[in-house]
């Protein structure tokens, strides 16, 4: 046998090339597996917990308490209805962060299933996203309760941004989830590097501080204004969509009776266009990371 023939690597559990339409049909046919895995992820997460899923609601409240103390009491950021501003951005971030952390371990944690049963392996990171969306629902209840308590409901064209921001969030979560889930099988350092990346990413996204501060900053990096660099961060754009939809007021009246810039002074239409660009870019990236996941998934059983 020639050396060229000996070096040929054959994947036995998946076809050599991703066929999107056919794969989507397979995923639709595997819906029962997906629902069962989502239920399993949620049950495992809160197994033997006295409060159960209530922890999902307590998590943003604890964040709110800490950041309100630091930025509201100690540093006096002066943002009116700060809990609404914080929770609206935190709702998007927590869903993103939770989904990525779960997706990174999704294949490894289900090694017994992967090595014994054939099913579309994309089901595993998708189940992580589904479980994170369950937490999203509980945390959304917390936000609505705070909005009711502060009487901070703003009905108007701003709410049109919410479904678009939500679609962007889910698609972008899928982009990174496919990537980290596949890489973590071969390189177990991926999940640890991801934790560091998410920490840095969180502070690079205006959630605890007003995004208007970034907009008004005149500093430049490589001759480009800081605001435009922030626009390259998809989570900044998505969080801004949630904030504009739910917090809504660009410059509310502060405690001193003067307007307090909180959100960038851009129109709802401009922000909808930005979210449209993020969605288009995310779909392209999703196709690329899906191909990466698919090309690696044929070896999952051998590598686990």
mmCIF file of N, CA and C in Angstrom, residues 24-133:
data_model
loop_
_atom_site.group_PDB
_atom_site.id
_atom_site.type_symbol
_atom_site.label_atom_id
_atom_site.label_comp_id
_atom_site.label_asym_id
_atom_site.label_seq_id
_atom_site.Cartn_x
_atom_site.Cartn_y
_atom_site.Cartn_z
ATOM 1 N N UNK A 24 -31.140 19.699 7.114
ATOM 2 C CA UNK A 24 -32.265 20.333 7.813
ATOM 3 C C UNK A 24 -33.418 19.353 7.945
ATOM 4 N N UNK A 25 -33.678 18.579 6.891
ATOM 5 C CA UNK A 25 -34.740 17.567 6.965
ATOM 6 C C UNK A 25 -34.429 16.521 8.036
ATOM 7 N N UNK A 26 -33.150 16.142 8.137
ATOM 8 C CA UNK A 26 -32.768 15.188 9.177
ATOM 9 C C UNK A 26 -32.991 15.772 10.570
ATOM 10 N N UNK A 27 -32.649 17.038 10.725
ATOM 11 C CA UNK A 27 -32.813 17.689 12.030
ATOM 12 C C UNK A 27 -34.297 17.804 12.401
ATOM 13 N N UNK A 28 -35.123 18.119 11.407
ATOM 14 C CA UNK A 28 -36.567 18.194 11.660
ATOM 15 C C UNK A 28 -37.095 16.826 12.063
ATOM 16 N N UNK A 29 -36.601 15.786 11.405
ATOM 17 C CA UNK A 29 -37.030 14.435 11.754
ATOM 18 C C UNK A 29 -36.562 13.985 13.128
ATOM 19 N N UNK A 30 -35.497 14.633 13.626
ATOM 20 C CA UNK A 30 -34.945 14.270 14.937
ATOM 21 C C UNK A 30 -35.479 15.159 16.054
ATOM 22 N N UNK A 31 -36.611 15.819 15.813
ATOM 23 C CA UNK A 31 -37.178 16.716 16.834
ATOM 24 C C UNK A 31 -37.387 16.036 18.180
ATOM 25 N N UNK A 32 -37.908 14.807 18.228
ATOM 26 C CA UNK A 32 -38.100 14.181 19.548
ATOM 27 C C UNK A 32 -36.806 14.061 20.350
ATOM 28 N N UNK A 33 -35.694 13.774 19.664
ATOM 29 C CA UNK A 33 -34.403 13.692 20.356
ATOM 30 C C UNK A 33 -34.024 15.055 20.923
ATOM 31 N N UNK A 34 -34.257 16.105 20.124
ATOM 32 C CA UNK A 34 -33.933 17.460 20.573
ATOM 33 C C UNK A 34 -34.736 17.820 21.814
ATOM 34 N N UNK A 35 -36.050 17.584 21.790
ATOM 35 C CA UNK A 35 -36.878 17.954 22.948
ATOM 36 C C UNK A 35 -36.446 17.178 24.189
ATOM 37 N N UNK A 36 -36.145 15.892 24.014
ATOM 38 C CA UNK A 36 -35.719 15.084 25.156
ATOM 39 C C UNK A 36 -34.395 15.576 25.730
ATOM 40 N N UNK A 37 -33.475 15.982 24.849
ATOM 41 C CA UNK A 37 -32.185 16.488 25.321
ATOM 42 C C UNK A 37 -32.340 17.838 26.018
ATOM 43 N N UNK A 38 -33.226 18.678 25.503
ATOM 44 C CA UNK A 38 -33.471 19.968 26.170
ATOM 45 C C UNK A 38 -34.013 19.734 27.574
ATOM 46 N N UNK A 39 -34.992 18.815 27.679
ATOM 47 C CA UNK A 39 -35.550 18.502 28.998
ATOM 48 C C UNK A 39 -34.479 17.944 29.934
ATOM 49 N N UNK A 40 -33.611 17.094 29.366
ATOM 50 C CA UNK A 40 -32.541 16.516 30.184
ATOM 51 C C UNK A 40 -31.577 17.608 30.680
ATOM 52 N N UNK A 41 -31.212 18.530 29.783
ATOM 53 C CA UNK A 41 -30.291 19.611 30.159
ATOM 54 C C UNK A 41 -30.880 20.457 31.280
ATOM 55 N N UNK A 42 -32.162 20.774 31.169
ATOM 56 C CA UNK A 42 -32.808 21.601 32.190
ATOM 57 C C UNK A 42 -32.896 20.841 33.512
ATOM 58 N N UNK A 43 -33.254 19.560 33.448
ATOM 59 C CA UNK A 43 -33.378 18.767 34.671
ATOM 60 C C UNK A 43 -32.031 18.589 35.360
ATOM 61 N N UNK A 44 -30.992 18.312 34.572
ATOM 62 C CA UNK A 44 -29.652 18.133 35.150
ATOM 63 C C UNK A 44 -29.167 19.416 35.796
ATOM 64 N N UNK A 45 -29.455 20.536 35.159
ATOM 65 C CA UNK A 45 -28.981 21.819 35.670
ATOM 66 C C UNK A 45 -29.558 22.126 37.045
ATOM 67 N N UNK A 46 -30.805 21.749 37.269
ATOM 68 C CA UNK A 46 -31.460 22.086 38.537
ATOM 69 C C UNK A 46 -31.753 20.850 39.390
ATOM 70 N N UNK A 47 -31.081 19.722 39.062
ATOM 71 C CA UNK A 47 -31.283 18.499 39.826
ATOM 72 C C UNK A 47 -30.831 18.688 41.270
ATOM 73 N N UNK A 48 -31.616 18.182 42.209
ATOM 74 C CA UNK A 48 -31.330 18.256 43.649
ATOM 75 C C UNK A 48 -31.259 19.688 44.161
ATOM 76 N N UNK A 49 -31.785 20.614 43.407
ATOM 77 C CA UNK A 49 -31.824 22.021 43.836
ATOM 78 C C UNK A 49 -33.169 22.306 44.500
ATOM 79 N N UNK A 50 -33.110 22.922 45.678
ATOM 80 C CA UNK A 50 -34.334 23.218 46.409
ATOM 81 C C UNK A 50 -35.188 24.224 45.645
ATOM 82 N N UNK A 51 -34.559 25.252 45.104
ATOM 83 C CA UNK A 51 -35.287 26.305 44.410
ATOM 84 C C UNK A 51 -35.540 25.976 42.941
ATOM 85 N N UNK A 52 -34.827 24.997 42.400
ATOM 86 C CA UNK A 52 -35.052 24.583 41.020
ATOM 87 C C UNK A 52 -34.825 25.720 40.033
ATOM 88 N N UNK A 53 -35.745 25.865 39.093
ATOM 89 C CA UNK A 53 -35.601 26.866 38.028
ATOM 90 C C UNK A 53 -35.687 28.294 38.553
ATOM 91 N N UNK A 54 -36.074 28.460 39.814
ATOM 92 C CA UNK A 54 -36.108 29.810 40.404
ATOM 93 C C UNK A 54 -34.726 30.439 40.382
ATOM 94 N N UNK A 55 -33.684 29.593 40.386
ATOM 95 C CA UNK A 55 -32.328 30.137 40.317
ATOM 96 C C UNK A 55 -32.119 30.944 39.041
ATOM 97 N N UNK A 56 -32.789 30.551 37.977
ATOM 98 C CA UNK A 56 -32.670 31.297 36.722
ATOM 99 C C UNK A 56 -33.190 32.716 36.887
ATOM 100 N N UNK A 57 -34.175 32.901 37.767
ATOM 101 C CA UNK A 57 -34.730 34.228 38.019
ATOM 102 C C UNK A 57 -33.889 34.990 39.039
ATOM 103 N N UNK A 58 -33.270 34.264 39.965
ATOM 104 C CA UNK A 58 -32.447 34.928 40.981
ATOM 105 C C UNK A 58 -31.131 35.435 40.401
ATOM 106 N N UNK A 59 -30.640 34.746 39.373
ATOM 107 C CA UNK A 59 -29.348 35.127 38.789
ATOM 108 C C UNK A 59 -29.311 36.580 38.328
ATOM 109 N N UNK A 60 -30.253 37.042 37.496
ATOM 110 C CA UNK A 60 -30.202 38.466 37.095
ATOM 111 C C UNK A 60 -30.449 39.411 38.255
ATOM 112 N N UNK A 61 -31.206 38.975 39.271
ATOM 113 C CA UNK A 61 -31.446 39.826 40.434
ATOM 114 C C UNK A 61 -30.147 40.036 41.211
ATOM 115 N N UNK A 62 -29.334 38.978 41.317
ATOM 116 C CA UNK A 62 -28.046 39.107 42.001
ATOM 117 C C UNK A 62 -27.108 40.024 41.218
ATOM 118 N N UNK A 63 -27.089 39.871 39.894
ATOM 119 C CA UNK A 63 -26.305 40.787 39.058
ATOM 120 C C UNK A 63 -26.772 42.223 39.279
ATOM 121 N N UNK A 64 -28.078 42.397 39.309
ATOM 122 C CA UNK A 64 -28.647 43.730 39.481
ATOM 123 C C UNK A 64 -28.221 44.329 40.811
ATOM 124 N N UNK A 65 -28.250 43.535 41.872
ATOM 125 C CA UNK A 65 -27.876 44.038 43.194
ATOM 126 C C UNK A 65 -26.413 44.487 43.211
ATOM 127 N N UNK A 66 -25.535 43.677 42.642
ATOM 128 C CA UNK A 66 -24.109 44.001 42.651
ATOM 129 C C UNK A 66 -23.812 45.233 41.814
ATOM 130 N N UNK A 67 -24.318 45.265 40.577
ATOM 131 C CA UNK A 67 -23.996 46.376 39.687
ATOM 132 C C UNK A 67 -24.684 47.671 40.109
ATOM 133 N N UNK A 68 -25.859 47.563 40.715
ATOM 134 C CA UNK A 68 -26.519 48.760 41.225
ATOM 135 C C UNK A 68 -25.708 49.353 42.369
ATOM 136 N N UNK A 69 -25.171 48.491 43.239
ATOM 137 C CA UNK A 69 -24.332 48.972 44.339
ATOM 138 C C UNK A 69 -23.081 49.655 43.811
ATOM 139 N N UNK A 70 -22.414 49.006 42.841
ATOM 140 C CA UNK A 70 -21.141 49.535 42.338
ATOM 141 C C UNK A 70 -21.351 50.771 41.469
ATOM 142 N N UNK A 71 -22.225 50.663 40.465
ATOM 143 C CA UNK A 71 -22.367 51.749 39.495
ATOM 144 C C UNK A 71 -23.431 52.773 39.897
ATOM 145 N N UNK A 72 -24.427 52.335 40.663
ATOM 146 C CA UNK A 72 -25.481 53.264 41.043
ATOM 147 C C UNK A 72 -25.217 53.999 42.338
ATOM 148 N N UNK A 73 -24.642 53.298 43.323
ATOM 149 C CA UNK A 73 -24.427 53.897 44.642
ATOM 150 C C UNK A 73 -23.012 54.440 44.793
ATOM 151 N N UNK A 74 -22.018 53.627 44.453
ATOM 152 C CA UNK A 74 -20.624 54.030 44.666
ATOM 153 C C UNK A 74 -20.133 54.974 43.568
ATOM 154 N N UNK A 75 -20.339 54.596 42.314
ATOM 155 C CA UNK A 75 -19.832 55.413 41.199
ATOM 156 C C UNK A 75 -20.847 56.427 40.682
ATOM 157 N N UNK A 76 -22.078 56.342 41.124
ATOM 158 C CA UNK A 76 -23.122 57.316 40.784
ATOM 159 C C UNK A 76 -23.251 57.537 39.274
ATOM 160 N N UNK A 77 -23.598 56.475 38.561
ATOM 161 C CA UNK A 77 -23.750 56.662 37.115
ATOM 162 C C UNK A 77 -24.981 57.491 36.760
ATOM 163 N N UNK A 78 -25.933 57.582 37.666
ATOM 164 C CA UNK A 78 -27.084 58.461 37.477
ATOM 165 C C UNK A 78 -28.041 58.056 36.379
ATOM 166 N N UNK A 79 -28.042 56.784 35.968
ATOM 167 C CA UNK A 79 -28.948 56.334 34.918
ATOM 168 C C UNK A 79 -30.350 56.161 35.507
ATOM 169 N N UNK A 80 -31.335 56.913 35.020
ATOM 170 C CA UNK A 80 -32.711 56.728 35.507
ATOM 171 C C UNK A 80 -33.215 55.314 35.209
ATOM 172 N N UNK A 81 -33.961 54.733 36.147
ATOM 173 C CA UNK A 81 -34.487 53.368 35.994
ATOM 174 C C UNK A 81 -33.377 52.402 35.603
ATOM 175 N N UNK A 82 -32.275 52.491 36.327
ATOM 176 C CA UNK A 82 -31.104 51.671 35.999
ATOM 177 C C UNK A 82 -31.413 50.178 35.944
ATOM 178 N N UNK A 83 -32.248 49.628 36.829
ATOM 179 C CA UNK A 83 -32.551 48.182 36.734
ATOM 180 C C UNK A 83 -33.116 47.774 35.380
ATOM 181 N N UNK A 84 -33.924 48.646 34.767
ATOM 182 C CA UNK A 84 -34.511 48.302 33.464
ATOM 183 C C UNK A 84 -33.431 48.310 32.388
ATOM 184 N N UNK A 85 -32.572 49.326 32.438
ATOM 185 C CA UNK A 85 -31.482 49.398 31.462
ATOM 186 C C UNK A 85 -30.568 48.177 31.586
ATOM 187 N N UNK A 86 -30.180 47.860 32.812
ATOM 188 C CA UNK A 86 -29.269 46.741 33.038
ATOM 189 C C UNK A 86 -29.898 45.416 32.621
ATOM 190 N N UNK A 87 -31.107 45.149 33.071
ATOM 191 C CA UNK A 87 -31.742 43.856 32.814
ATOM 192 C C UNK A 87 -32.065 43.650 31.339
ATOM 193 N N UNK A 88 -32.378 44.730 30.617
ATOM 194 C CA UNK A 88 -32.702 44.576 29.193
ATOM 195 C C UNK A 88 -31.490 44.105 28.405
ATOM 196 N N UNK A 89 -30.309 44.631 28.726
ATOM 197 C CA UNK A 89 -29.096 44.153 28.061
ATOM 198 C C UNK A 89 -28.628 42.827 28.614
ATOM 199 N N UNK A 90 -28.799 42.650 29.933
ATOM 200 C CA UNK A 90 -28.359 41.428 30.585
ATOM 201 C C UNK A 90 -29.169 40.224 30.121
ATOM 202 N N UNK A 91 -30.411 40.456 29.763
ATOM 203 C CA UNK A 91 -31.262 39.373 29.265
ATOM 204 C C UNK A 91 -30.648 38.732 28.032
ATOM 205 N N UNK A 92 -30.170 39.568 27.118
ATOM 206 C CA UNK A 92 -29.528 39.040 25.905
ATOM 207 C C UNK A 92 -28.188 38.392 26.242
ATOM 208 N N UNK A 93 -27.390 39.059 27.086
ATOM 209 C CA UNK A 93 -26.054 38.545 27.373
ATOM 210 C C UNK A 93 -26.097 37.223 28.115
ATOM 211 N N UNK A 94 -26.936 37.113 29.133
ATOM 212 C CA UNK A 94 -26.996 35.886 29.925
ATOM 213 C C UNK A 94 -27.416 34.691 29.072
ATOM 214 N N UNK A 95 -28.334 34.923 28.148
ATOM 215 C CA UNK A 95 -28.757 33.843 27.254
ATOM 216 C C UNK A 95 -27.595 33.404 26.369
ATOM 217 N N UNK A 96 -26.887 34.363 25.831
ATOM 218 C CA UNK A 96 -25.726 34.084 24.986
ATOM 219 C C UNK A 96 -24.645 33.339 25.765
ATOM 220 N N UNK A 97 -24.291 33.860 26.936
ATOM 221 C CA UNK A 97 -23.221 33.280 27.742
ATOM 222 C C UNK A 97 -23.574 31.871 28.213
ATOM 223 N N UNK A 98 -24.794 31.688 28.702
ATOM 224 C CA UNK A 98 -25.224 30.373 29.179
ATOM 225 C C UNK A 98 -25.213 29.351 28.052
ATOM 226 N N UNK A 99 -25.721 29.738 26.889
ATOM 227 C CA UNK A 99 -25.765 28.820 25.748
ATOM 228 C C UNK A 99 -24.363 28.396 25.320
ATOM 229 N N UNK A 100 -23.412 29.340 25.301
ATOM 230 C CA UNK A 100 -22.051 28.992 24.881
ATOM 231 C C UNK A 100 -21.372 28.064 25.875
ATOM 232 N N UNK A 101 -21.545 28.332 27.152
ATOM 233 C CA UNK A 101 -20.930 27.482 28.179
ATOM 234 C C UNK A 101 -21.469 26.063 28.108
ATOM 235 N N UNK A 102 -22.769 25.925 27.883
ATOM 236 C CA UNK A 102 -23.380 24.594 27.777
ATOM 237 C C UNK A 102 -23.012 23.919 26.466
ATOM 238 N N UNK A 103 -22.969 24.702 25.386
ATOM 239 C CA UNK A 103 -22.658 24.125 24.070
ATOM 240 C C UNK A 103 -21.229 23.589 24.021
ATOM 241 N N UNK A 104 -20.301 24.280 24.677
ATOM 242 C CA UNK A 104 -18.905 23.838 24.660
ATOM 243 C C UNK A 104 -18.762 22.439 25.226
ATOM 244 N N UNK A 105 -19.597 22.072 26.197
ATOM 245 C CA UNK A 105 -19.519 20.759 26.841
ATOM 246 C C UNK A 105 -20.538 19.764 26.268
ATOM 247 N N UNK A 106 -21.359 20.221 25.333
ATOM 248 C CA UNK A 106 -22.503 19.420 24.911
ATOM 249 C C UNK A 106 -22.121 18.069 24.323
ATOM 250 N N UNK A 107 -21.104 18.013 23.487
ATOM 251 C CA UNK A 107 -20.709 16.746 22.870
ATOM 252 C C UNK A 107 -19.962 15.883 23.881
ATOM 253 N N UNK A 108 -19.037 16.483 24.614
ATOM 254 C CA UNK A 108 -18.235 15.743 25.582
ATOM 255 C C UNK A 108 -19.117 15.155 26.687
ATOM 256 N N UNK A 109 -20.056 15.939 27.184
ATOM 257 C CA UNK A 109 -20.924 15.465 28.268
ATOM 258 C C UNK A 109 -21.875 14.362 27.820
ATOM 259 N N UNK A 110 -22.090 14.254 26.521
ATOM 260 C CA UNK A 110 -22.979 13.200 25.993
ATOM 261 C C UNK A 110 -22.185 12.149 25.235
ATOM 262 N N UNK A 111 -20.972 11.879 25.716
ATOM 263 C CA UNK A 111 -20.085 10.933 25.032
ATOM 264 C C UNK A 111 -20.719 9.557 24.896
ATOM 265 N N UNK A 112 -21.397 9.084 25.915
ATOM 266 C CA UNK A 112 -22.016 7.750 25.851
ATOM 267 C C UNK A 112 -23.051 7.670 24.733
ATOM 268 N N UNK A 113 -23.798 8.757 24.568
ATOM 269 C CA UNK A 113 -24.813 8.786 23.524
ATOM 270 C C UNK A 113 -24.176 8.849 22.146
ATOM 271 N N UNK A 114 -23.138 9.670 22.020
ATOM 272 C CA UNK A 114 -22.474 9.866 20.727
ATOM 273 C C UNK A 114 -21.816 8.580 20.248
ATOM 274 N N UNK A 115 -21.224 7.831 21.161
ATOM 275 C CA UNK A 115 -20.484 6.629 20.764
ATOM 276 C C UNK A 115 -21.370 5.414 20.537
ATOM 277 N N UNK A 116 -22.645 5.498 20.913
ATOM 278 C CA UNK A 116 -23.515 4.326 20.801
ATOM 279 C C UNK A 116 -24.665 4.482 19.810
ATOM 280 N N UNK A 117 -25.126 5.712 19.616
ATOM 281 C CA UNK A 117 -26.332 5.928 18.807
ATOM 282 C C UNK A 117 -26.040 6.951 17.722
ATOM 283 N N UNK A 118 -26.549 6.692 16.516
ATOM 284 C CA UNK A 118 -26.416 7.699 15.460
ATOM 285 C C UNK A 118 -27.604 8.654 15.488
ATOM 286 N N UNK A 119 -27.315 9.934 15.414
ATOM 287 C CA UNK A 119 -28.299 10.995 15.246
ATOM 288 C C UNK A 119 -27.527 12.210 14.757
ATOM 289 N N UNK A 120 -28.185 13.192 14.166
ATOM 290 C CA UNK A 120 -27.456 14.402 13.733
ATOM 291 C C UNK A 120 -26.787 15.055 14.931
ATOM 292 N N UNK A 121 -25.480 15.158 14.910
ATOM 293 C CA UNK A 121 -24.741 15.649 16.079
ATOM 294 C C UNK A 121 -25.043 17.112 16.400
ATOM 295 N N UNK A 122 -25.572 17.844 15.416
ATOM 296 C CA UNK A 122 -25.943 19.243 15.678
ATOM 297 C C UNK A 122 -27.011 19.356 16.756
ATOM 298 N N UNK A 123 -27.718 18.253 16.993
ATOM 299 C CA UNK A 123 -28.753 18.238 18.021
ATOM 300 C C UNK A 123 -28.177 18.641 19.374
ATOM 301 N N UNK A 124 -26.922 18.290 19.640
ATOM 302 C CA UNK A 124 -26.332 18.525 20.964
ATOM 303 C C UNK A 124 -26.150 20.010 21.267
ATOM 304 N N UNK A 125 -25.471 20.796 20.413
ATOM 305 C CA UNK A 125 -25.421 22.236 20.697
ATOM 306 C C UNK A 125 -26.789 22.897 20.592
ATOM 307 N N UNK A 126 -27.657 22.391 19.716
ATOM 308 C CA UNK A 126 -29.005 22.957 19.627
ATOM 309 C C UNK A 126 -29.781 22.736 20.919
ATOM 310 N N UNK A 127 -29.563 21.591 21.570
ATOM 311 C CA UNK A 127 -30.214 21.334 22.851
ATOM 312 C C UNK A 127 -29.709 22.316 23.917
ATOM 313 N N UNK A 128 -28.434 22.662 23.857
ATOM 314 C CA UNK A 128 -27.889 23.653 24.789
ATOM 315 C C UNK A 128 -28.546 25.013 24.580
ATOM 316 N N UNK A 129 -28.753 25.366 23.321
ATOM 317 C CA UNK A 129 -29.433 26.631 23.022
ATOM 318 C C UNK A 129 -30.866 26.592 23.536
ATOM 319 N N UNK A 130 -31.537 25.451 23.326
ATOM 320 C CA UNK A 130 -32.910 25.316 23.817
ATOM 321 C C UNK A 130 -32.995 25.451 25.320
ATOM 322 N N UNK A 131 -32.052 24.838 26.054
ATOM 323 C CA UNK A 131 -32.048 24.945 27.510
ATOM 324 C C UNK A 131 -31.784 26.386 27.948
ATOM 325 N N UNK A 132 -30.906 27.077 27.227
ATOM 326 C CA UNK A 132 -30.631 28.486 27.555
ATOM 327 C C UNK A 132 -31.866 29.351 27.310
ATOM 328 N N UNK A 133 -32.664 28.990 26.302
ATOM 329 C CA UNK A 133 -33.884 29.746 26.030
ATOM 330 C C UNK A 133 -34.936 29.552 27.122
#
